[in-house]
mmCIF file with all atom_site columns, C-alpha atoms in Angstrom:
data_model
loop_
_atom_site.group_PDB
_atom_site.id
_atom_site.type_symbol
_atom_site.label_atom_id
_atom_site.label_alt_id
_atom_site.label_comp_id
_atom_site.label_asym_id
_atom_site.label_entity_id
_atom_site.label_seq_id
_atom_site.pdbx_PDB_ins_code
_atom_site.Cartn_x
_atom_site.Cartn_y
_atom_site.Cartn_z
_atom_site.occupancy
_atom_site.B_iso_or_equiv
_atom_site.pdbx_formal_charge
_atom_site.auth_seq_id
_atom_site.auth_comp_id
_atom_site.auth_asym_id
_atom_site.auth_atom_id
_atom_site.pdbx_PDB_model_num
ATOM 1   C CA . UNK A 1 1   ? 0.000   0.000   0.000   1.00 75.00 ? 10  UNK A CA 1
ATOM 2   C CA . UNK A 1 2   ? 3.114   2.404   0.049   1.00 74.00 ? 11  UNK A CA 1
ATOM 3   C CA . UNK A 1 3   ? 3.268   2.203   -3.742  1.00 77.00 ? 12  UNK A CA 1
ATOM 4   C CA . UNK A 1 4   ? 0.076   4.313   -3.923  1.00 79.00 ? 13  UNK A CA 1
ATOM 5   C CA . UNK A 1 5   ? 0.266   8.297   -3.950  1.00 78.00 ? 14  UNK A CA 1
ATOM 6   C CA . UNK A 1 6   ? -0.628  9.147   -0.922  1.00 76.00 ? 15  UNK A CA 1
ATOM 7   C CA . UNK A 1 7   ? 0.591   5.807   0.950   1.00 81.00 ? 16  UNK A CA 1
ATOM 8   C CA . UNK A 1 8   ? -2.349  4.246   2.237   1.00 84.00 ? 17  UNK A CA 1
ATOM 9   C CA . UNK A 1 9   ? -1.548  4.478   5.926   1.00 84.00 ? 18  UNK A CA 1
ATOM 10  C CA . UNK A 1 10  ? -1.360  1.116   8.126   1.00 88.00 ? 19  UNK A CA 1
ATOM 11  C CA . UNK A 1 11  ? -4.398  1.792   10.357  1.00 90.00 ? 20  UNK A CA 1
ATOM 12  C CA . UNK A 1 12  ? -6.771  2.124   6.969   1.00 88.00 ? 21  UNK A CA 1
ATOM 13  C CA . UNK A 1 13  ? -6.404  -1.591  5.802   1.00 90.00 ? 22  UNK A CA 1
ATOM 14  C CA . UNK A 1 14  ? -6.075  -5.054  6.650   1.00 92.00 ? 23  UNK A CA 1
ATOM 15  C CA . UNK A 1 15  ? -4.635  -8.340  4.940   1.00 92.00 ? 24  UNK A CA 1
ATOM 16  C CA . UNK A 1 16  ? -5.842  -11.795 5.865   1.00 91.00 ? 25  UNK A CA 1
ATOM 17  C CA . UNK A 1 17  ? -4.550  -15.032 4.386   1.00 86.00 ? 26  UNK A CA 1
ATOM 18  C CA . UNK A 1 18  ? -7.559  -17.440 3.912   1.00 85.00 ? 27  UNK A CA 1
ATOM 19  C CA . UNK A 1 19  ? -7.106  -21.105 3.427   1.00 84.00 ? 28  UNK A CA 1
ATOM 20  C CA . UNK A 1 20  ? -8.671  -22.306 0.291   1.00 85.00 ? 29  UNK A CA 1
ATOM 21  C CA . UNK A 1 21  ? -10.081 -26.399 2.199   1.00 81.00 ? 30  UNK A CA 1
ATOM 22  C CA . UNK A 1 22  ? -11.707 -28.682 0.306   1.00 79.00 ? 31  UNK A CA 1
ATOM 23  C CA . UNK A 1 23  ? -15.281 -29.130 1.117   1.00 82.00 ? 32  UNK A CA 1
ATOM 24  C CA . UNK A 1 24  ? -15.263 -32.879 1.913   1.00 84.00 ? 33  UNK A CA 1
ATOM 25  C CA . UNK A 1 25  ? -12.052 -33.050 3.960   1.00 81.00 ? 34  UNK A CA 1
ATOM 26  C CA . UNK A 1 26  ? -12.667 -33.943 7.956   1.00 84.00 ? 35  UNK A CA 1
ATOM 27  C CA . UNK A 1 27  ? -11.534 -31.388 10.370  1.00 82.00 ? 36  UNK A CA 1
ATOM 28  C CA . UNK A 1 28  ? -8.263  -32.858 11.397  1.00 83.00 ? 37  UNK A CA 1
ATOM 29  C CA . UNK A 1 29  ? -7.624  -32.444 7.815   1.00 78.00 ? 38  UNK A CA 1
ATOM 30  C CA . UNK A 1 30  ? -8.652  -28.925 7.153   1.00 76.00 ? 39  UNK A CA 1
ATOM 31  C CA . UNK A 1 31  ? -6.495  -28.037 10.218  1.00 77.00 ? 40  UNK A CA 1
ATOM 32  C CA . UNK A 1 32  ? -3.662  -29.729 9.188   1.00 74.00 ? 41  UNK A CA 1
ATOM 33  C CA . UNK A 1 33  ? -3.256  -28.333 6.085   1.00 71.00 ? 42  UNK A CA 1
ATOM 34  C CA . UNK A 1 34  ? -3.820  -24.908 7.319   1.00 68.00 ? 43  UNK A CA 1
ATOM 35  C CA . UNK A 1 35  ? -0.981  -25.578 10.173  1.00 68.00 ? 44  UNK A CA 1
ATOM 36  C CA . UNK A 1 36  ? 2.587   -24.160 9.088   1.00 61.00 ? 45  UNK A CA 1
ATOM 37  C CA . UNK A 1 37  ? 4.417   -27.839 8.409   1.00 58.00 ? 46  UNK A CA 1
ATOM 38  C CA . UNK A 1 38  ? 6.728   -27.814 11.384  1.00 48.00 ? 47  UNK A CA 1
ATOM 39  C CA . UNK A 1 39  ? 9.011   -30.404 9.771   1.00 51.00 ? 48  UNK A CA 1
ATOM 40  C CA . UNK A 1 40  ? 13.513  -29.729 9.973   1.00 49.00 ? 49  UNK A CA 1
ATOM 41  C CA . UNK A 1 41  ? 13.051  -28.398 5.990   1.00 53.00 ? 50  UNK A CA 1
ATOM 42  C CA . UNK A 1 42  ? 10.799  -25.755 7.354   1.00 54.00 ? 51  UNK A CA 1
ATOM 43  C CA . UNK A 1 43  ? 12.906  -23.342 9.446   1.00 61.00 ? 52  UNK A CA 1
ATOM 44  C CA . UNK A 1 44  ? 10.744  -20.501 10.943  1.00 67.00 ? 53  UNK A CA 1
ATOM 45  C CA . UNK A 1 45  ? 13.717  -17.552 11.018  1.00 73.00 ? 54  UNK A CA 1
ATOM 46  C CA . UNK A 1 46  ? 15.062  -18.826 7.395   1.00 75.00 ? 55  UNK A CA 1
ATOM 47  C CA . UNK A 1 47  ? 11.270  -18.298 6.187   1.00 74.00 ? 56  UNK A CA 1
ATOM 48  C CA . UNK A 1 48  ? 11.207  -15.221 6.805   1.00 81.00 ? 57  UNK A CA 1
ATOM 49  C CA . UNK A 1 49  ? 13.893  -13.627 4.582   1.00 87.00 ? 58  UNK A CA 1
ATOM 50  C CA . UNK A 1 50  ? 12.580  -10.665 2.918   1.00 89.00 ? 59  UNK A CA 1
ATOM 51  C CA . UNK A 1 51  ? 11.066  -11.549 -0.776  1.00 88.00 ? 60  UNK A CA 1
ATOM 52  C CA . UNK A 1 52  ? 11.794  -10.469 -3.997  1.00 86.00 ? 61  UNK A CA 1
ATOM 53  C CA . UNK A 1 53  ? 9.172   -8.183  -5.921  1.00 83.00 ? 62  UNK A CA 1
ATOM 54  C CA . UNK A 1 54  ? 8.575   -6.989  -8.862  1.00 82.00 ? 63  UNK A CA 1
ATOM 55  C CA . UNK A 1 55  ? 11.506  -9.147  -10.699 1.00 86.00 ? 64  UNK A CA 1
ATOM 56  C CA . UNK A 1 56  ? 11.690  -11.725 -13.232 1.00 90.00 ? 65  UNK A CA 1
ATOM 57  C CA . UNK A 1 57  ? 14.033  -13.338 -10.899 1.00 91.00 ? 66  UNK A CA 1
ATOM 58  C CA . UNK A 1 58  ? 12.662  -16.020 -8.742  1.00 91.00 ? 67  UNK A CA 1
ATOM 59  C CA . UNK A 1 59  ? 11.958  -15.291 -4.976  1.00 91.00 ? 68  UNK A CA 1
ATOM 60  C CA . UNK A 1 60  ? 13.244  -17.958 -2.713  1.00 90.00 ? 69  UNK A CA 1
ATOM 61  C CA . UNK A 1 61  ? 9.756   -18.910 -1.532  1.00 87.00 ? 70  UNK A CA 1
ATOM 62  C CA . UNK A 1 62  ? 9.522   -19.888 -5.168  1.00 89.00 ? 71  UNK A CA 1
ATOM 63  C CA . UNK A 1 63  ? 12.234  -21.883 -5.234  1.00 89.00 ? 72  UNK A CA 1
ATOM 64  C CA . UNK A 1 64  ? 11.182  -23.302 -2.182  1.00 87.00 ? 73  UNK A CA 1
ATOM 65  C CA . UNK A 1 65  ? 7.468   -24.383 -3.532  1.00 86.00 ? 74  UNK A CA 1
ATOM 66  C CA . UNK A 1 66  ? 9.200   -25.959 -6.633  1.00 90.00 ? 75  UNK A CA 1
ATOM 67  C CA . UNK A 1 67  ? 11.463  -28.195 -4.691  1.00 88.00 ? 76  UNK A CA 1
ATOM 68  C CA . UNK A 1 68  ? 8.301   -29.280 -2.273  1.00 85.00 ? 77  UNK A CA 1
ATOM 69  C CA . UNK A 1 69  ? 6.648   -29.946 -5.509  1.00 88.00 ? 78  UNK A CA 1
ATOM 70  C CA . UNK A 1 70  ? 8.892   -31.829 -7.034  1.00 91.00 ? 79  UNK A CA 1
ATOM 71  C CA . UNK A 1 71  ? 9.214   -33.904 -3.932  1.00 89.00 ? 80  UNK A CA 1
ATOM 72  C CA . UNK A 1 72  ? 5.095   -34.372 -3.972  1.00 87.00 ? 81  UNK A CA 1
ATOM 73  C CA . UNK A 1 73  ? 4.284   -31.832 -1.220  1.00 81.00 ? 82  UNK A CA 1
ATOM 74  C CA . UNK A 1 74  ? 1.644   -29.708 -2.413  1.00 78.00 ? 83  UNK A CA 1
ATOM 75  C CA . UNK A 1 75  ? 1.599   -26.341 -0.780  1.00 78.00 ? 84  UNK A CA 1
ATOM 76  C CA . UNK A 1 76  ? -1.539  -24.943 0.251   1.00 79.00 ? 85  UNK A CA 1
ATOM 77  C CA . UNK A 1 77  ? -3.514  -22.261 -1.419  1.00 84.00 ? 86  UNK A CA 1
ATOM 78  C CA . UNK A 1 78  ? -4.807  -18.992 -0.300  1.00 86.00 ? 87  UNK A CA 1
ATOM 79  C CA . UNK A 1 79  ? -6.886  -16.185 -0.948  1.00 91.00 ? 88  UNK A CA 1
ATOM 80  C CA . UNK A 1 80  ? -5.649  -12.751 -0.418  1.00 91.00 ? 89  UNK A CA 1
ATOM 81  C CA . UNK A 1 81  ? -8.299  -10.575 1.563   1.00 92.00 ? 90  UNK A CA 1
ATOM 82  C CA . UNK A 1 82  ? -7.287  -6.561  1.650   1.00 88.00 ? 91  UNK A CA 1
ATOM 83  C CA . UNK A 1 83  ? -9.904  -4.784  3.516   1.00 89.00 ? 92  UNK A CA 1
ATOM 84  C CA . UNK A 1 84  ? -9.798  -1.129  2.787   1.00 84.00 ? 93  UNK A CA 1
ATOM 85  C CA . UNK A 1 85  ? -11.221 0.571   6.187   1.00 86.00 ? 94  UNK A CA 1
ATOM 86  C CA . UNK A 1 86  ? -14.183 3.619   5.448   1.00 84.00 ? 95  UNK A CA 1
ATOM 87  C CA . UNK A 1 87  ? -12.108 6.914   6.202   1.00 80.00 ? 96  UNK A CA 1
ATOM 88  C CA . UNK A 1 88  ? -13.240 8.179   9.332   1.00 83.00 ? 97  UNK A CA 1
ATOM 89  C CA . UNK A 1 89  ? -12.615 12.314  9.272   1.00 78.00 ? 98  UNK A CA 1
ATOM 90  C CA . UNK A 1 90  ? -12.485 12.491  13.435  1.00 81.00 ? 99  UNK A CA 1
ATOM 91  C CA . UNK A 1 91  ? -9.338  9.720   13.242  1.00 83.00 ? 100 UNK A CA 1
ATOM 92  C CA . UNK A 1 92  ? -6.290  12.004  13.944  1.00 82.00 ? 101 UNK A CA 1
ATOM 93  C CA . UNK A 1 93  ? -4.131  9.514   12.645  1.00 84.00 ? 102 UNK A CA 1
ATOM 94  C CA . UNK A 1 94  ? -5.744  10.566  9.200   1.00 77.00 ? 103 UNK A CA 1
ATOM 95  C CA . UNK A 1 95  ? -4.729  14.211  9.640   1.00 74.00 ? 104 UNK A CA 1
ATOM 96  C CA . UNK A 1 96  ? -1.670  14.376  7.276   1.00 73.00 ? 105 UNK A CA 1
ATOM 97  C CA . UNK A 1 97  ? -3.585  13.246  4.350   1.00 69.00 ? 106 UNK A CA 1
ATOM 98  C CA . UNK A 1 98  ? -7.439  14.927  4.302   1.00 64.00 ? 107 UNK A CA 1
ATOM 99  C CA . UNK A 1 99  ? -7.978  16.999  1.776   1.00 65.00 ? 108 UNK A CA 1
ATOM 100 C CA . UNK A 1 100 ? -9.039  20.311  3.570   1.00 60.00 ? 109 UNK A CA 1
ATOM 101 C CA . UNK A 1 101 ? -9.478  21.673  7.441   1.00 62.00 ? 110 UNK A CA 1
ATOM 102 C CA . UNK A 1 102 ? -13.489 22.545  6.893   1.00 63.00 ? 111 UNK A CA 1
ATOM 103 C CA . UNK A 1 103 ? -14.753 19.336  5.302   1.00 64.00 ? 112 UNK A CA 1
ATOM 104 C CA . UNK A 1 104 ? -12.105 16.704  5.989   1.00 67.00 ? 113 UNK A CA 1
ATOM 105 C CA . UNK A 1 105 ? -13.199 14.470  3.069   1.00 73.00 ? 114 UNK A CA 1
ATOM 106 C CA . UNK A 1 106 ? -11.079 11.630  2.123   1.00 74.00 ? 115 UNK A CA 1
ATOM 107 C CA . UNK A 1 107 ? -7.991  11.426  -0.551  1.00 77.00 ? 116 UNK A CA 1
ATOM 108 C CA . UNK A 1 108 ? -7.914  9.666   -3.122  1.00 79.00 ? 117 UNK A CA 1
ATOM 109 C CA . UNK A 1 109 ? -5.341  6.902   -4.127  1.00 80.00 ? 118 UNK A CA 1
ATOM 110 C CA . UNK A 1 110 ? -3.638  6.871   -7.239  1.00 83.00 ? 119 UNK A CA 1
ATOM 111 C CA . UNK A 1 111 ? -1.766  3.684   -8.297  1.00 83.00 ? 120 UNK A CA 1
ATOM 112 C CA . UNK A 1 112 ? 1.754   3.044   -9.497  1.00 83.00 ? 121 UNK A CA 1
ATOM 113 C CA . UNK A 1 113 ? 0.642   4.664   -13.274 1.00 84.00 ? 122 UNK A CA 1
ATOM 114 C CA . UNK A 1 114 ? -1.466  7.504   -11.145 1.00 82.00 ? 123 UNK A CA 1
ATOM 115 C CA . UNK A 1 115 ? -4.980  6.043   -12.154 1.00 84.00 ? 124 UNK A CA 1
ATOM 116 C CA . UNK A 1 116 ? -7.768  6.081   -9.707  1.00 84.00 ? 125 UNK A CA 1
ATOM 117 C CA . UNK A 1 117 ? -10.006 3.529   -8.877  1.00 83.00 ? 126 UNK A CA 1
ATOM 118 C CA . UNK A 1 118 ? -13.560 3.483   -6.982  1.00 81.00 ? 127 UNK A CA 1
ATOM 119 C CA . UNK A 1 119 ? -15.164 0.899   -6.403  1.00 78.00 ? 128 UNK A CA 1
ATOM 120 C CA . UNK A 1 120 ? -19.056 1.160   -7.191  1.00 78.00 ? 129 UNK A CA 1
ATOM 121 C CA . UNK A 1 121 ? -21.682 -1.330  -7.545  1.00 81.00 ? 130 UNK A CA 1
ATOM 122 C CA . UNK A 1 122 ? -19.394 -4.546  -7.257  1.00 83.00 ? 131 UNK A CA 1
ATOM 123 C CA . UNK A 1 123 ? -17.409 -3.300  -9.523  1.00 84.00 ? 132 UNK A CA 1
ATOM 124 C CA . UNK A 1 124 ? -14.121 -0.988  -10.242 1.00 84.00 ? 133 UNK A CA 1
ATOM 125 C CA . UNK A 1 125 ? -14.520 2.047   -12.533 1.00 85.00 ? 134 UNK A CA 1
ATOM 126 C CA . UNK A 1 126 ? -11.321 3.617   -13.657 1.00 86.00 ? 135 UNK A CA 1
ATOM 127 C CA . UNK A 1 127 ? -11.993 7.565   -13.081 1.00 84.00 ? 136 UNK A CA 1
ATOM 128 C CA . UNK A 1 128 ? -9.653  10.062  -15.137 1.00 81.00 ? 137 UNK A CA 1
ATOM 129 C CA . UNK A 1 129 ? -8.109  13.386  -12.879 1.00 78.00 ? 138 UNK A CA 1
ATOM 130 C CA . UNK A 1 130 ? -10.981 15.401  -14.643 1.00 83.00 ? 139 UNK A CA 1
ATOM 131 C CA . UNK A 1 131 ? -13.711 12.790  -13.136 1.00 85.00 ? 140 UNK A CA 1
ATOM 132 C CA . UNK A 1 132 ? -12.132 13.115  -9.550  1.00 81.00 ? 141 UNK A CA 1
ATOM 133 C CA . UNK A 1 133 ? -11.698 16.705  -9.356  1.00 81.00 ? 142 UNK A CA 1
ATOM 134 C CA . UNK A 1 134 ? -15.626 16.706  -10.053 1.00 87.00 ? 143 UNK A CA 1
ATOM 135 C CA . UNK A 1 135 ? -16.084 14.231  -7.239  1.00 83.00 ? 144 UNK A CA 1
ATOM 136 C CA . UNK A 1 136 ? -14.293 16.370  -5.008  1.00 80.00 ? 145 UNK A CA 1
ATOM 137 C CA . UNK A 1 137 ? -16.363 19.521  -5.879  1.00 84.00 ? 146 UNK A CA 1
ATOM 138 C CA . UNK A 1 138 ? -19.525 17.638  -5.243  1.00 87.00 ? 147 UNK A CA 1
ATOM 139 C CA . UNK A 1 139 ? -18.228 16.297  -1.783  1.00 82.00 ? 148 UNK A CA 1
ATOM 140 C CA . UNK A 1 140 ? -17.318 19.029  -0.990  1.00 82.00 ? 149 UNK A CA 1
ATOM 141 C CA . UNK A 1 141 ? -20.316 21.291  -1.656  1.00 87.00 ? 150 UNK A CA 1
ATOM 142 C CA . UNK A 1 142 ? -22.565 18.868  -0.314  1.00 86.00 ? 151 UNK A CA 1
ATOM 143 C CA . UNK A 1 143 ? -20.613 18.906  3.297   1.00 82.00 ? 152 UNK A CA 1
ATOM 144 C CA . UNK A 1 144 ? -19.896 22.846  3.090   1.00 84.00 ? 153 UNK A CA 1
ATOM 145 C CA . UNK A 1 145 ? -23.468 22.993  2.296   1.00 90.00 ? 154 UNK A CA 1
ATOM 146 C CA . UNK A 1 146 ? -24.191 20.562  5.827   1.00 87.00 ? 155 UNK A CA 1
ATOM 147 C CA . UNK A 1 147 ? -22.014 22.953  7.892   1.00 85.00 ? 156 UNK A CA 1
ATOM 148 C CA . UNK A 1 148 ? -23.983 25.990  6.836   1.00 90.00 ? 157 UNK A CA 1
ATOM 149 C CA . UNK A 1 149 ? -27.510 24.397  7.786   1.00 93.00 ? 158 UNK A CA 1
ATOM 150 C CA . UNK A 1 150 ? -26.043 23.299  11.095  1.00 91.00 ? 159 UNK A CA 1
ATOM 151 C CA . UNK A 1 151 ? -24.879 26.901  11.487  1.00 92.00 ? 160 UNK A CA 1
ATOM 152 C CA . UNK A 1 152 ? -27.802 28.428  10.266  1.00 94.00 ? 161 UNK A CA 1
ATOM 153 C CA . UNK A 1 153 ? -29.831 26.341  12.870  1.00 94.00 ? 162 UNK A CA 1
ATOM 154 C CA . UNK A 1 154 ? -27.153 27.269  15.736  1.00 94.00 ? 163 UNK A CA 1
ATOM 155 C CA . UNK A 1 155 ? -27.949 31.406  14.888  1.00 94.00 ? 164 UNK A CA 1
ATOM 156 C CA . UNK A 1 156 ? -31.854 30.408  14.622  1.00 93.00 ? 165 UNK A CA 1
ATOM 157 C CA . UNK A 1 157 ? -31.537 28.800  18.477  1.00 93.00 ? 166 UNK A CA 1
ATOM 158 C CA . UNK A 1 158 ? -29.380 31.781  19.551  1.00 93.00 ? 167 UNK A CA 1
ATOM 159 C CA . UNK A 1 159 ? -31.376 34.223  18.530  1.00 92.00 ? 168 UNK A CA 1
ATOM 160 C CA . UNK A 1 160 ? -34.532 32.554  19.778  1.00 90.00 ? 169 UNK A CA 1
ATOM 161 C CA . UNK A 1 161 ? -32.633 32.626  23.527  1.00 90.00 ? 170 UNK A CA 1
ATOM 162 C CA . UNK A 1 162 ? -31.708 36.026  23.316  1.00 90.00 ? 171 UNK A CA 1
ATOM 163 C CA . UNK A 1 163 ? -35.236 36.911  22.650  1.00 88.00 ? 172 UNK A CA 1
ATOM 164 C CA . UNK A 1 164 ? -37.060 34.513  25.294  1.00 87.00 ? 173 UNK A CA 1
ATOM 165 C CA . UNK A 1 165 ? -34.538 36.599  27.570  1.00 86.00 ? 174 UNK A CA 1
ATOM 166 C CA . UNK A 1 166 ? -35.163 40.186  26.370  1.00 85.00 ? 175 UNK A CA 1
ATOM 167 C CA . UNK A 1 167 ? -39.362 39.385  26.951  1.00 84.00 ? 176 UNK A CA 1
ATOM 168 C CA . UNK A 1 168 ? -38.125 38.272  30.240  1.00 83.00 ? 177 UNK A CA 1
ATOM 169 C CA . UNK A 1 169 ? -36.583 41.075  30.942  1.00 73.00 ? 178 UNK A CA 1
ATOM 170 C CA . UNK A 1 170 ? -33.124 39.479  31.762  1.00 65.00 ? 179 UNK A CA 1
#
């Protein structure tokens, strides 16, 4: 998430590694295969060597798969979950990237090639800088538009006190 422009800060997402079990397997099976194999080829401090991305070269965890494979282990799959987390304004650990002091609305994220993505309706829609900035305005307006009816309402109330106290003679 630190290849996106802004970052996408720690406390906004979270990654969970999900066993892919087949349906008919018992449960000493399913928890088995989902246990780290504590065997002597399966060291835990040499397993976690950083990894090689965005390479042709292999990573050692690649090499590592291959040999298992070729010795009739088959390693066990997984799906990827990345939960992006709703931007909450009144987080202060969000501070350093909201767009503006009034409204606080949330940034947006552009990838490696500075394309933004929202997802709407199951779906991803690819939105160009033009789209965004359009977006923004209509946030915006709407929440600037908000603040002035909750102001507006907060005059209305104080000037309704003032007068209950002038016809009481306060």
């Amino acid at each position: 998430m630190s290849r996106y422009t802004p970052a996408v800060a720690p406390h906004r997402y979270r990654v969970r590694f999900v066993p892919v079990v087949q349906k008919d397997s018992s449960e000493e099976e399913r928890y088995l295969q989902c246990m780290p194999d504590s065997g002597e080829e399966c060291e835990t401090e040499e397993r976690k060597r950083p990894h090689q991305l965005r390479t042709h070269l292999y990573c050692w965890c690649d090499k590592e798969s291959l040999s298992q494979y070729s010795c009739g282990i088959l390693a066990t799959d997984y799906v990827i979950e990345i939960t992006i987390k709703p931007w909450d304004p009144s987080d202060t650990r969000n501070a350093d990237v909201a767009c503006g002091t009034l409204v606080n609305i949330h940034p947006f994220h552009a990838d490696e090639e500075g394309t933004v993505y929202f997802r709407t309706q199951a779906s991803l829609r690819q939105y160009s800088m033009i789209e965004a900035a359009h977006l923004t305005r209509q946030e915006t307006k709407e929440l600037c538009q908000q603040e002035v009816q909750r102001l507006e309402n907060e005059v209305q109330l104080l000037k309704e006190k003032i007068k209950a106290k002038e016809e009481c003679g306060i």
